[in-house]
Backbone as a ProteinNet text record, in pm:
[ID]
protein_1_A
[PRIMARY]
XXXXXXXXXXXXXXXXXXXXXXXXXXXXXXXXXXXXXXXXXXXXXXXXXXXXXXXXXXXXXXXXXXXXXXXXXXXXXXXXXXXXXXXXXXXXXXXXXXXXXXXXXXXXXXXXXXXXXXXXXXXXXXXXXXXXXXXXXXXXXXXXXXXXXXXXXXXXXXXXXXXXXXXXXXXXXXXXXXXXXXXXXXXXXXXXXXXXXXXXXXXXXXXXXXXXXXXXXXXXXXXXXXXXXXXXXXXXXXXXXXXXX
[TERTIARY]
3295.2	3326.5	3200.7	3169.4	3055.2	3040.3	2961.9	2947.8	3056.1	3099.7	3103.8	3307.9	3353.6	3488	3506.6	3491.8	3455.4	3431.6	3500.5	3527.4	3458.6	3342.3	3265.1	3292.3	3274.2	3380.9	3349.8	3192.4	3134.5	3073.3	3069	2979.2	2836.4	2793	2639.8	2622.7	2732.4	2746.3	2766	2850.1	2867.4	2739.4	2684.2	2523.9	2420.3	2428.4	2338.2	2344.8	2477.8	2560.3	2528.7	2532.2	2493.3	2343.5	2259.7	2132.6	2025.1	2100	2045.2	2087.9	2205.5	2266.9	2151.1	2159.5	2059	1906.9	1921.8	1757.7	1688.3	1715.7	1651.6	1521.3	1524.9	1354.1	1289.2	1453.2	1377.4	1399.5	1374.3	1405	1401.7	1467.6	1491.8	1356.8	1310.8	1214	1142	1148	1150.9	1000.8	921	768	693.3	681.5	572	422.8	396.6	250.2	180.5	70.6	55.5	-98.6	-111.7	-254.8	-366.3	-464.7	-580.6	-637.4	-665.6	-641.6	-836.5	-807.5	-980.2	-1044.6	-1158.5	-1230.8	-1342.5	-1280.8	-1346.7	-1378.5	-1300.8	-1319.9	-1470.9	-1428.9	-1574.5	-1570.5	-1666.9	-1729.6	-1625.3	-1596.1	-1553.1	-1367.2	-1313.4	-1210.4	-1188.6	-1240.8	-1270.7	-1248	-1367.6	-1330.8	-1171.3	-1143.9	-1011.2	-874.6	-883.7	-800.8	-793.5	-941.7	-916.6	-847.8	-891.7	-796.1	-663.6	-598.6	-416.9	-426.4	-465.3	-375.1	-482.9	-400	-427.2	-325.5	-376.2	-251.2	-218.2	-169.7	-96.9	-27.6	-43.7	34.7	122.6	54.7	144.3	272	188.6	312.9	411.7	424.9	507.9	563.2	553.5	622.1	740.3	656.2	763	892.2	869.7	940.9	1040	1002.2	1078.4	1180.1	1213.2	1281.4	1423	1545.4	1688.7	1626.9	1647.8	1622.3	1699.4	1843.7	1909.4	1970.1	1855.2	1841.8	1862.5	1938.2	1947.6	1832	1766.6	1666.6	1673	1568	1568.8	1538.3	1502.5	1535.1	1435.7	1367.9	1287	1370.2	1454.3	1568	1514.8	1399.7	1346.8	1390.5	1443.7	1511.7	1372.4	1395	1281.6	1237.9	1349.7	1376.4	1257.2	1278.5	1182.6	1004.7	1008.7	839.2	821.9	905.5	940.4	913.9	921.9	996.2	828.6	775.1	636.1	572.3	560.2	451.2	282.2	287.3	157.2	82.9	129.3	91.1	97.3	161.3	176.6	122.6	134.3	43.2	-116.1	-183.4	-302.1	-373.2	-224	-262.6	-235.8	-110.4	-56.4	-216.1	-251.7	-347.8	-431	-468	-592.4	-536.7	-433.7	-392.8	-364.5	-251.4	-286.4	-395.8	-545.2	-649.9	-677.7	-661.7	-731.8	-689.8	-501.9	-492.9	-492.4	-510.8	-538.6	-627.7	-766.8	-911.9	-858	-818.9	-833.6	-671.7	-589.9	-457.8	-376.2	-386	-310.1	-180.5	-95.4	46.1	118	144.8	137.1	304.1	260.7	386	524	510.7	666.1	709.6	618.3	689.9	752.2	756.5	805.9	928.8	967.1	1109.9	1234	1312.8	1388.8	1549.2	1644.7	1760	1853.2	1956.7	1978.5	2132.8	2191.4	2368.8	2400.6	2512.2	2587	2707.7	2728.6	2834.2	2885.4	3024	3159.6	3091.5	3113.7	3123.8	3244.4	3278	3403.9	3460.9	3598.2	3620	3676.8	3638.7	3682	3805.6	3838.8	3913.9	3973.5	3865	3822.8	3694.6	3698.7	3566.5	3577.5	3546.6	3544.7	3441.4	3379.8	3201	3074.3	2977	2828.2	2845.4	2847.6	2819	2918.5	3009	3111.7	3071.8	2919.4	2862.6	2745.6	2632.3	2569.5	2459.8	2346.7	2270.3	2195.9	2204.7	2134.6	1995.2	1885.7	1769.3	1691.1	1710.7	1690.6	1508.2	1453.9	1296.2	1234.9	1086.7	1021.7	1032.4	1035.2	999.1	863.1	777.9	627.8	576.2	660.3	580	684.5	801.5	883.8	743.7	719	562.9	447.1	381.7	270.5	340.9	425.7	452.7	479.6	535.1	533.7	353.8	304.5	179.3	100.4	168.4	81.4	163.8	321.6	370.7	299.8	331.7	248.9	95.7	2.8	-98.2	-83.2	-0.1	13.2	89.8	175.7	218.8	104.6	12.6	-39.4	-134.8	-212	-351.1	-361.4	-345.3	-326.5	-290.7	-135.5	-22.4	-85.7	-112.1	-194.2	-313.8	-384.7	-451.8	-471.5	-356.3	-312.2	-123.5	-88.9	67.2	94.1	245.7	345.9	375.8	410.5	470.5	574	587.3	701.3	830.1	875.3	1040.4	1026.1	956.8	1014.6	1058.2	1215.9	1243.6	1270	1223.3	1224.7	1114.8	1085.8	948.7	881.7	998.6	917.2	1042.3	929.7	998.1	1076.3	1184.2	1305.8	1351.4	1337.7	1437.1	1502.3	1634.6	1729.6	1765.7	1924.7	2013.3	2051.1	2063.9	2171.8	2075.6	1912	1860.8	1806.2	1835.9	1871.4	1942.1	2073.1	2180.9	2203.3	2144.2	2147.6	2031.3	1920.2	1832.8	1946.7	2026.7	2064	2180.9	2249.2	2346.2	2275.9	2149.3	2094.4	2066.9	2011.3	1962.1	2132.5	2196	2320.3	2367	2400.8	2403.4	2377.8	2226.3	2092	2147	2168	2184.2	2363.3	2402.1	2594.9	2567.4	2488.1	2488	2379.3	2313.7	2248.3	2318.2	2406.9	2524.6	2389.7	2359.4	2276.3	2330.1	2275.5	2338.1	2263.7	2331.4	2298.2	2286.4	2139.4	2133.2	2115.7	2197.2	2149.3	2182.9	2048.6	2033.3	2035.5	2151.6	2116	2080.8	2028.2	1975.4	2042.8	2097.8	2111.8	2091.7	1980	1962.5	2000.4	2015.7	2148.4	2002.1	2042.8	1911.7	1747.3	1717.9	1637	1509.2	1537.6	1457.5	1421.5	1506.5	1539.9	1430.2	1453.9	1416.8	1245	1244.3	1062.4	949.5	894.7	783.1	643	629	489	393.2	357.4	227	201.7	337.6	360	339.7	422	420.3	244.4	155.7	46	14.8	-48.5	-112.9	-115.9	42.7	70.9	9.7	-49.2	-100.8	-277.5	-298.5	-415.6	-456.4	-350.4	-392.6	-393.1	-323.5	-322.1	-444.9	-501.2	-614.8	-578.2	-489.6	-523.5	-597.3	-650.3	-769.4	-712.9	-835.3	-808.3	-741.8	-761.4	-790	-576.7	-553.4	-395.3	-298.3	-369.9	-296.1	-269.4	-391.8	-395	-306.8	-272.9	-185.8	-30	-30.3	97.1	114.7	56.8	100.1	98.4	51.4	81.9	206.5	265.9	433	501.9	433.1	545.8	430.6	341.3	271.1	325.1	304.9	387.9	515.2	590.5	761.8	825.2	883.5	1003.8	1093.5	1099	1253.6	1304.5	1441.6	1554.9	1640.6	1731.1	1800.2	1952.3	2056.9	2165.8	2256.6	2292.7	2368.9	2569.9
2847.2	2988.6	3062.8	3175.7	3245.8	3298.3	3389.8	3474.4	3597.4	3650	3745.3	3704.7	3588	3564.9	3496.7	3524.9	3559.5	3325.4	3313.9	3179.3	3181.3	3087.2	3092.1	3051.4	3083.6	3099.3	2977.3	2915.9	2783.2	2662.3	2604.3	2461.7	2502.9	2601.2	2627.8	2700.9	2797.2	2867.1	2827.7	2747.7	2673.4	2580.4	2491.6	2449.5	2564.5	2664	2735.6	2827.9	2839.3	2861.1	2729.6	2596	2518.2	2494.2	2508.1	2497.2	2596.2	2770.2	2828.4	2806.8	2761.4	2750.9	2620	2510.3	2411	2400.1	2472.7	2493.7	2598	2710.3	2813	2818.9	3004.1	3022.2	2903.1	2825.4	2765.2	2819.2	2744.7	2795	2693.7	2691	2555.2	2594.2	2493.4	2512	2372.2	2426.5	2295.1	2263	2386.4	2323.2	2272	2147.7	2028.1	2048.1	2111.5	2156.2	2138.5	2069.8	2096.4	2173.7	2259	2300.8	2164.1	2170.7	2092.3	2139.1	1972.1	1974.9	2021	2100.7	2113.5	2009	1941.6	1819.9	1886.1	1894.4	1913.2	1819.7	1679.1	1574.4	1542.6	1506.1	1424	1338.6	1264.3	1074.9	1046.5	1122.9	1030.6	1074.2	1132.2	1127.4	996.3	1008.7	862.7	754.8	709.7	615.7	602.4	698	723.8	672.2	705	638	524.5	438.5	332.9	250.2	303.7	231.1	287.2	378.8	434.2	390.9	316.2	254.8	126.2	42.5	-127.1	-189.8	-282.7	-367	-411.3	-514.7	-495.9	-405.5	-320.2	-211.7	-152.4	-125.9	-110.7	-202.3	-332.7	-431.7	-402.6	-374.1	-417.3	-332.1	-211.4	-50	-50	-141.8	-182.7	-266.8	-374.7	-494.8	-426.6	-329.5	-264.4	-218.8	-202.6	-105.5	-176.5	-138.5	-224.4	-189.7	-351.8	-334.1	-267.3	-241.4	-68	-15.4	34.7	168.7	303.6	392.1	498.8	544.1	503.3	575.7	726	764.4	959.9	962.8	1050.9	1096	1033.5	951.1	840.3	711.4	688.8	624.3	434.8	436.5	303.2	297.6	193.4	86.4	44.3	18.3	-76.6	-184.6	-247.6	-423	-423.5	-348.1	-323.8	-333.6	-284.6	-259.7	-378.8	-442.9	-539.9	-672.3	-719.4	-798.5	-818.2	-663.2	-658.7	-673	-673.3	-650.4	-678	-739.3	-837	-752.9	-710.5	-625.8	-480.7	-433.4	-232.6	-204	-296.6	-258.5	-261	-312.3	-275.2	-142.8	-95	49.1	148.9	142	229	191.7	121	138.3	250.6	224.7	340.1	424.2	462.9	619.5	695.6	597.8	646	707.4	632.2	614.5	736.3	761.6	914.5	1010.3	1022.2	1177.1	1196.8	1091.1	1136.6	1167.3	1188.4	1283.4	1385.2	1416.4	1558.6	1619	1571.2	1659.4	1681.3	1583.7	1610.1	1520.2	1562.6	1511.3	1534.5	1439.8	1385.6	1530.6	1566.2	1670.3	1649.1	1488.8	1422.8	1397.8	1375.7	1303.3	1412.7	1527.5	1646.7	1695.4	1594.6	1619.5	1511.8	1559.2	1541	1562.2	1493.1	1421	1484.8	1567.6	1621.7	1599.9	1517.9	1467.5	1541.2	1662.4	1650.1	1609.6	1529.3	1461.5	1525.5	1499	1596.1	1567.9	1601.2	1548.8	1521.1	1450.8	1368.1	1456.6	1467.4	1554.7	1670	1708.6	1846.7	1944.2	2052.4	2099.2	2156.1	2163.4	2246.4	2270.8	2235.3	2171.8	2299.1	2444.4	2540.1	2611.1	2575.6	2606.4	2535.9	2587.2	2494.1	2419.2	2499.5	2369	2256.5	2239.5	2093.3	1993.4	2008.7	1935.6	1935.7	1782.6	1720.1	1675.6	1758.8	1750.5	1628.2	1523.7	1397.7	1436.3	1434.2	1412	1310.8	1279.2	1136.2	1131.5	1079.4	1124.8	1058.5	1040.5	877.2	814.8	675.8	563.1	568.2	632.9	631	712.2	832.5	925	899	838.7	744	667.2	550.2	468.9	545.3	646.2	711.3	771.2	841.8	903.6	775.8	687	584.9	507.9	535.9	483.9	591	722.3	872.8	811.4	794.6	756.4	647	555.6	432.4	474.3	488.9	541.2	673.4	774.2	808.6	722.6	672.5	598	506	429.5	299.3	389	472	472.2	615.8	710.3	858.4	868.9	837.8	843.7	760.4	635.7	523	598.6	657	729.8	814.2	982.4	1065	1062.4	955.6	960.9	1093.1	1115.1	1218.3	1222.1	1365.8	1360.1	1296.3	1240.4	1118.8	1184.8	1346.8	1383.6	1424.9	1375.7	1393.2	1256.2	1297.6	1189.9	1196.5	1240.5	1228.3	1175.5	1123.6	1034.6	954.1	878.8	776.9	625.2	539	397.4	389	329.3	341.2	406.8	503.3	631.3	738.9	771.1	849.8	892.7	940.5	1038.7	990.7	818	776.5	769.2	764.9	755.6	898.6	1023.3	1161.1	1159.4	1139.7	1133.9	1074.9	962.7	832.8	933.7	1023.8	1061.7	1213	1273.8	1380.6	1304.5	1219.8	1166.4	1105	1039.9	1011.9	1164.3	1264	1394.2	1435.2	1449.1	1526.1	1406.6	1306.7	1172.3	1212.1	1181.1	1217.8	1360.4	1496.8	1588.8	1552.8	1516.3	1524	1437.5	1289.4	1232.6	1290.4	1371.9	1470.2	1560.7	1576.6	1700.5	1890.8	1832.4	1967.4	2028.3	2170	2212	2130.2	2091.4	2086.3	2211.2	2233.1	2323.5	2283.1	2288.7	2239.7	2360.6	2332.9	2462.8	2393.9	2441.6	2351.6	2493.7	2395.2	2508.6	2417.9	2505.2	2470.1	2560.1	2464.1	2567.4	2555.7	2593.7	2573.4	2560.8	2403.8	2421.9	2378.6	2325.1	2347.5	2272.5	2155.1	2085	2171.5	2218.3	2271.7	2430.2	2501.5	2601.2	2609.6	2480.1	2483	2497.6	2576.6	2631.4	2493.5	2487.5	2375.7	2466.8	2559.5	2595.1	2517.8	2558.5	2546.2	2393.2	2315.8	2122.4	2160.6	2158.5	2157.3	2177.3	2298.9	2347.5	2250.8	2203.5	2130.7	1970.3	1940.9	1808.5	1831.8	1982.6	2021.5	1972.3	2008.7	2074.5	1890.1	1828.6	1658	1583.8	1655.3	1551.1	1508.7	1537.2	1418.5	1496.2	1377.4	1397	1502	1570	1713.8	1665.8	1525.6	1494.8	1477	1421.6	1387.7	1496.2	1588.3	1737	1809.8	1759.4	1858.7	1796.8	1592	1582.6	1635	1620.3	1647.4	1785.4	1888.6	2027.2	2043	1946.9	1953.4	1949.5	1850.3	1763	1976.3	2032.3	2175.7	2281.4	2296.8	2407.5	2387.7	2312.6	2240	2263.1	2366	2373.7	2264	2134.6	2073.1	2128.5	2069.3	2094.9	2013.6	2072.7	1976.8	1990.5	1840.8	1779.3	1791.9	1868.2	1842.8	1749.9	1624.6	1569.9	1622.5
-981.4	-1000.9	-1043.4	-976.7	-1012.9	-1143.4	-1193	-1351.9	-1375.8	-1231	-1221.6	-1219.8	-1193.2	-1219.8	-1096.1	-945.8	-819	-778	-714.4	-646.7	-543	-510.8	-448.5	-276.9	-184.5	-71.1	37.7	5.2	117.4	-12.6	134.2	-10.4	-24	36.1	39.1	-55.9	-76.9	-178.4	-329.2	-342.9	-447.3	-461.1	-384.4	-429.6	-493.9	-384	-464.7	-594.7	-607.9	-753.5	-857.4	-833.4	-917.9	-882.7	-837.6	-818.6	-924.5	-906.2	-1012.2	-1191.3	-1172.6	-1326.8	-1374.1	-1305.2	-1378.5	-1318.9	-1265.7	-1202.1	-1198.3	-1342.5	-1342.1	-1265.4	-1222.9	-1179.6	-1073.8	-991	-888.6	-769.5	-636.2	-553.7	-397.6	-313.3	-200.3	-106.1	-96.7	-60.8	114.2	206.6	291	291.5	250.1	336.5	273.1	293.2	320.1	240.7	335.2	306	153.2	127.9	-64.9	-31	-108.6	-80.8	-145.7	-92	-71.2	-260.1	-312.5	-446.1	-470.8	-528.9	-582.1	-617.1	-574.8	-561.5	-696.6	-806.7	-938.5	-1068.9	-1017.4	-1092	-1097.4	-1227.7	-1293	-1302.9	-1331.9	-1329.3	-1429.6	-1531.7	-1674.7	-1634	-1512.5	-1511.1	-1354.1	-1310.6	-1229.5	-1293.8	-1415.3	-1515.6	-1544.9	-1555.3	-1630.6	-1554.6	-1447	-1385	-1317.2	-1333.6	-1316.9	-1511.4	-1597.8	-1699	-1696.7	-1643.9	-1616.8	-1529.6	-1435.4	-1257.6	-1244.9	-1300.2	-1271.9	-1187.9	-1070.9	-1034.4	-1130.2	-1245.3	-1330.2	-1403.3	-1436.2	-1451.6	-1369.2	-1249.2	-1163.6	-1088.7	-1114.1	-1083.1	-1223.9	-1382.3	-1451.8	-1421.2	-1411.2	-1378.7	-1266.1	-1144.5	-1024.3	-1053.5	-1141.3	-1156.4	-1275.5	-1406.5	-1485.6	-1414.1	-1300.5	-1253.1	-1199.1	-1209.4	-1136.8	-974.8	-927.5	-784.2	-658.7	-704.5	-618.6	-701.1	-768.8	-815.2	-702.2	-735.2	-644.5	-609.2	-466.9	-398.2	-384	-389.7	-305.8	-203.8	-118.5	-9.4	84.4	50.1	151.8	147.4	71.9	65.6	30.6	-49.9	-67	-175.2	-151.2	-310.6	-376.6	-452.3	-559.1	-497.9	-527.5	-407.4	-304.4	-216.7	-153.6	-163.2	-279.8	-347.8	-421.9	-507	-536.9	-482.2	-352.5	-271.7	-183.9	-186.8	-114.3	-132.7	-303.1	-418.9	-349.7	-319.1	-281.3	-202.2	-72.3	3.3	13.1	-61.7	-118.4	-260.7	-341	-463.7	-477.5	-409.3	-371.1	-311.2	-232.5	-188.2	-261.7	-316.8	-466	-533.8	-550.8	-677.6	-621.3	-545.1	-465.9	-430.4	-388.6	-396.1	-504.4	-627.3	-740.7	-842.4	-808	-859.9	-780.7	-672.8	-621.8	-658.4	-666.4	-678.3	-830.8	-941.4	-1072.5	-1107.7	-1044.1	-1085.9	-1048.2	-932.2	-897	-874.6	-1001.5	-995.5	-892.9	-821.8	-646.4	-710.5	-645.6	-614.6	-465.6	-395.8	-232	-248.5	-164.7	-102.8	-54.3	24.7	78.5	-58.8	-189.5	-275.9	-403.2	-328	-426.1	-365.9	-281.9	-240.4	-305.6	-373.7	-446.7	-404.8	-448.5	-398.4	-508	-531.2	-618.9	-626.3	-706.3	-688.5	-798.4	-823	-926.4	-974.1	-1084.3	-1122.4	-1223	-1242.4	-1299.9	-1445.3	-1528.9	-1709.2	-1739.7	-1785	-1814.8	-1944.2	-1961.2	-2030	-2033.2	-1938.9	-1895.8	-1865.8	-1913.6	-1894.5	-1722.9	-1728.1	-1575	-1492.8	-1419.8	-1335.5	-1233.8	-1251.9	-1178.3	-1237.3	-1311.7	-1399.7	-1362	-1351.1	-1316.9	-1446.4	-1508.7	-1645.6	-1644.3	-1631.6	-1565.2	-1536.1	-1448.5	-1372.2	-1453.3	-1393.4	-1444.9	-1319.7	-1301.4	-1192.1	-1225.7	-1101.6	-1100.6	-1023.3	-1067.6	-966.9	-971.8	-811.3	-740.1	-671.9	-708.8	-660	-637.6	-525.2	-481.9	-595	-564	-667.6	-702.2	-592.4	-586.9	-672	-694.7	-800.9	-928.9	-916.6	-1053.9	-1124.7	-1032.9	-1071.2	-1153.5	-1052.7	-1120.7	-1240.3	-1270.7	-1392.6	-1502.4	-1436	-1578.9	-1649.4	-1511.6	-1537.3	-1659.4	-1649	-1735.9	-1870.4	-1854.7	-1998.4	-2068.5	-2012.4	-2064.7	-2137.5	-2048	-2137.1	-2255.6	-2240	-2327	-2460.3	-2432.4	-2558.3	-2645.2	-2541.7	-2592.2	-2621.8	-2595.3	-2598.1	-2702.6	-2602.8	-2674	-2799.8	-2833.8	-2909.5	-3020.7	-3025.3	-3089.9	-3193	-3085.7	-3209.1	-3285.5	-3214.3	-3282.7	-3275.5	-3340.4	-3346.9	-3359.5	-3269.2	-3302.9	-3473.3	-3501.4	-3616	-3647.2	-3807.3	-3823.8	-3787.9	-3850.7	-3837.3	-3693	-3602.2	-3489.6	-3384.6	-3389.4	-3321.2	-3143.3	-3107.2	-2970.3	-2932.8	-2794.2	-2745.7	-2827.5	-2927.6	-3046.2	-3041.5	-2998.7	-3008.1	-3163.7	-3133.3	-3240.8	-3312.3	-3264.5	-3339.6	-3244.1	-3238.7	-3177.6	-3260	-3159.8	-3231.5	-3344.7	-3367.6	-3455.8	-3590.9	-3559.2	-3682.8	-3730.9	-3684.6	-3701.7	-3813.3	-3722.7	-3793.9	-3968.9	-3941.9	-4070.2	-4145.3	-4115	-4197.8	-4248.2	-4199.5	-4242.6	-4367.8	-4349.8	-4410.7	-4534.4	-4547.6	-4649.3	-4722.3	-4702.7	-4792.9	-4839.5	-4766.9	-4824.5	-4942.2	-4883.5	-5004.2	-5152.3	-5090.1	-5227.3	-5280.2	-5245.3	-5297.9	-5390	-5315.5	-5373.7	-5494.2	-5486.9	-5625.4	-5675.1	-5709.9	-5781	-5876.4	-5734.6	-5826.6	-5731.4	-5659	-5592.5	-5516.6	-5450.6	-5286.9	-5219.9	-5119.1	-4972.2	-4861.7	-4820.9	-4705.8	-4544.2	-4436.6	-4341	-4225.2	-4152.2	-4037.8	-3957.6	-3833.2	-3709.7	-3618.2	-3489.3	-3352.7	-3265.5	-3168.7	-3040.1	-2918.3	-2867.5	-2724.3	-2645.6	-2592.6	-2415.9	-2295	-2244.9	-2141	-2176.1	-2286.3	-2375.5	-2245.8	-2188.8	-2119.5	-1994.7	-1904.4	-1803.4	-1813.8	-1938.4	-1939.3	-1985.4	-2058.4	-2133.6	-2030	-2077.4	-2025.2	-1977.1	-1870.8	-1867.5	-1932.4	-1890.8	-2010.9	-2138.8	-2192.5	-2335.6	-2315.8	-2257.4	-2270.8	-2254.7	-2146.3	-2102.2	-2242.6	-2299.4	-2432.8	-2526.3	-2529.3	-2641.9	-2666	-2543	-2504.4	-2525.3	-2458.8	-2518.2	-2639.8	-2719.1	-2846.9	-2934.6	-2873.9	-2889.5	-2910.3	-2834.8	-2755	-2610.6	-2571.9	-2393.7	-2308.4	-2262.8	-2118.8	-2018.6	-2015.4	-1912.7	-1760.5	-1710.1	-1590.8	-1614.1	-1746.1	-1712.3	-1732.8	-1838.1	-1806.9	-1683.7	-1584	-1507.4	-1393.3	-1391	-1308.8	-1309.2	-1498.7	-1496.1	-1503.3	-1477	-1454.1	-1285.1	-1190.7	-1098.8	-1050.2	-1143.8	-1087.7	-1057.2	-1171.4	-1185	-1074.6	-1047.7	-982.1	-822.3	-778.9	-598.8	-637	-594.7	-642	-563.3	-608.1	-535.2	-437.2	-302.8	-214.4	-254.4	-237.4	-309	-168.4	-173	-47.4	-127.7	-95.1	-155.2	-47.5	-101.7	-1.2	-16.6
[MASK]
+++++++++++++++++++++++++++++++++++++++++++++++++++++++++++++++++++++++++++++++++++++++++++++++++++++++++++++++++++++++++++++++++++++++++++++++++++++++++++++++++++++++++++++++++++++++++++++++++++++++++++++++++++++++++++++++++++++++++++++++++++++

């Protein structure tokens, strides 16, 4: 159902009714084409990606993975990469190793597979929000991005850790140890005999809507290497086509 009350009248319609609700400020996009990546790398970002893209690394990244796992729209299972290892990870290394000096991200691989699934629960499934957009995307650029995590965790992260009260993107801590930290202060305050103050936020969209600048800046402002900022602001400057099946 649209904003406006108004039942949306085709399935094209209704995709592109759920396409803008969780895909703000995007847009379907078929062409191919990536513009030609500025050949501005330097020697010490060369270096660089040969320590982020090792055949080993790249083999653990492959093998981490469930072998049918839902493929995207090139439709290769893992299994596959898996199964080949021997003979395709040698070339992943060297393509990887190229487009991370100079911020390129391959164009077939910005096409994306986009399923949405119901949320369980529901009263009524005649809302975008009902639904739960799956995006399905090469395994190949799945790989390179685990290869950017990985070094950020081990290497980056290692020497300027995230702040401690933040629990997101930090080995062993979630929601539940959130939780267990809010339940300890109120604790501590009640056998005190104190107030308890607690402010919550909730943003609607919070991932969906964040600004790459802002992620970019914020990695700036970290310390990480110019050469991995600039891949990962690529993943967002090349807008994704999306395949609704």
């Amino acid at each position: 159902m649209a904003p406006a009350g108004r039942c949306t009248q085709s399935e094209g319609e209704t995709l592109e009714l759920l396409l803008m609700t969780h895909f703000p400020n995007s847009e379907v996009s078929q062409e191919l084409t990536a513009p030609a990546a500025a050949l501005l790398a330097r020697r010490s970002d060369w270096r660089l990606a040969t320590r982020v893209v090792t055949y080993r690394r790249v083999e653990w990244d492959i093998d981490s993975v469930a072998p049918y796992k839902s493929p995207g729209v090139d439709g290769i299972f893992p299994a596959l990469l898996q199964e080949g290892r021997e003979a395709v990870i040698p070339y992943l290394v060297r393509i990887f190793c190229a487009f991370l000096p100079v911020g390129c991200v391959s164009a077939i691989w910005r096409q994306v597979k986009v399923v949405f699934i119901s949320k369980p629960g529901r009263n009524s499934y005649s809302r975008p929000k009902a639904y739960r957009p799956l995006s399905l995307t090469w395994f190949l650029l799945k790989t390179m991005e685990s290869l950017m995590d990985r070094y950020l965790r081990d290497e980056a992260l290692a020497l300027r850790p995230l702040h401690p009260n933040q629990y997101a993107y930090q080995t062993g801590k979630s929601m539940e140890t959130v939780l267990h930290q809010l339940v300890v202060q109120v604790k501590k305050a009640l056998d005190q005999q104190e107030t308890a103050l607690g402010v919550f936020l909730d943003i609607e969209g919070v991932f969906s809507n964040t600004c790459y600048d802002t992620m970019c800046n914020a990695l700036f402002r970290h310390g990480i290497a110019y050469a991995i900022v600039r891949w990962i602001r690529a993943t967002w400057l090349w807008r994704p086509s999306m395949d609704f099946p």
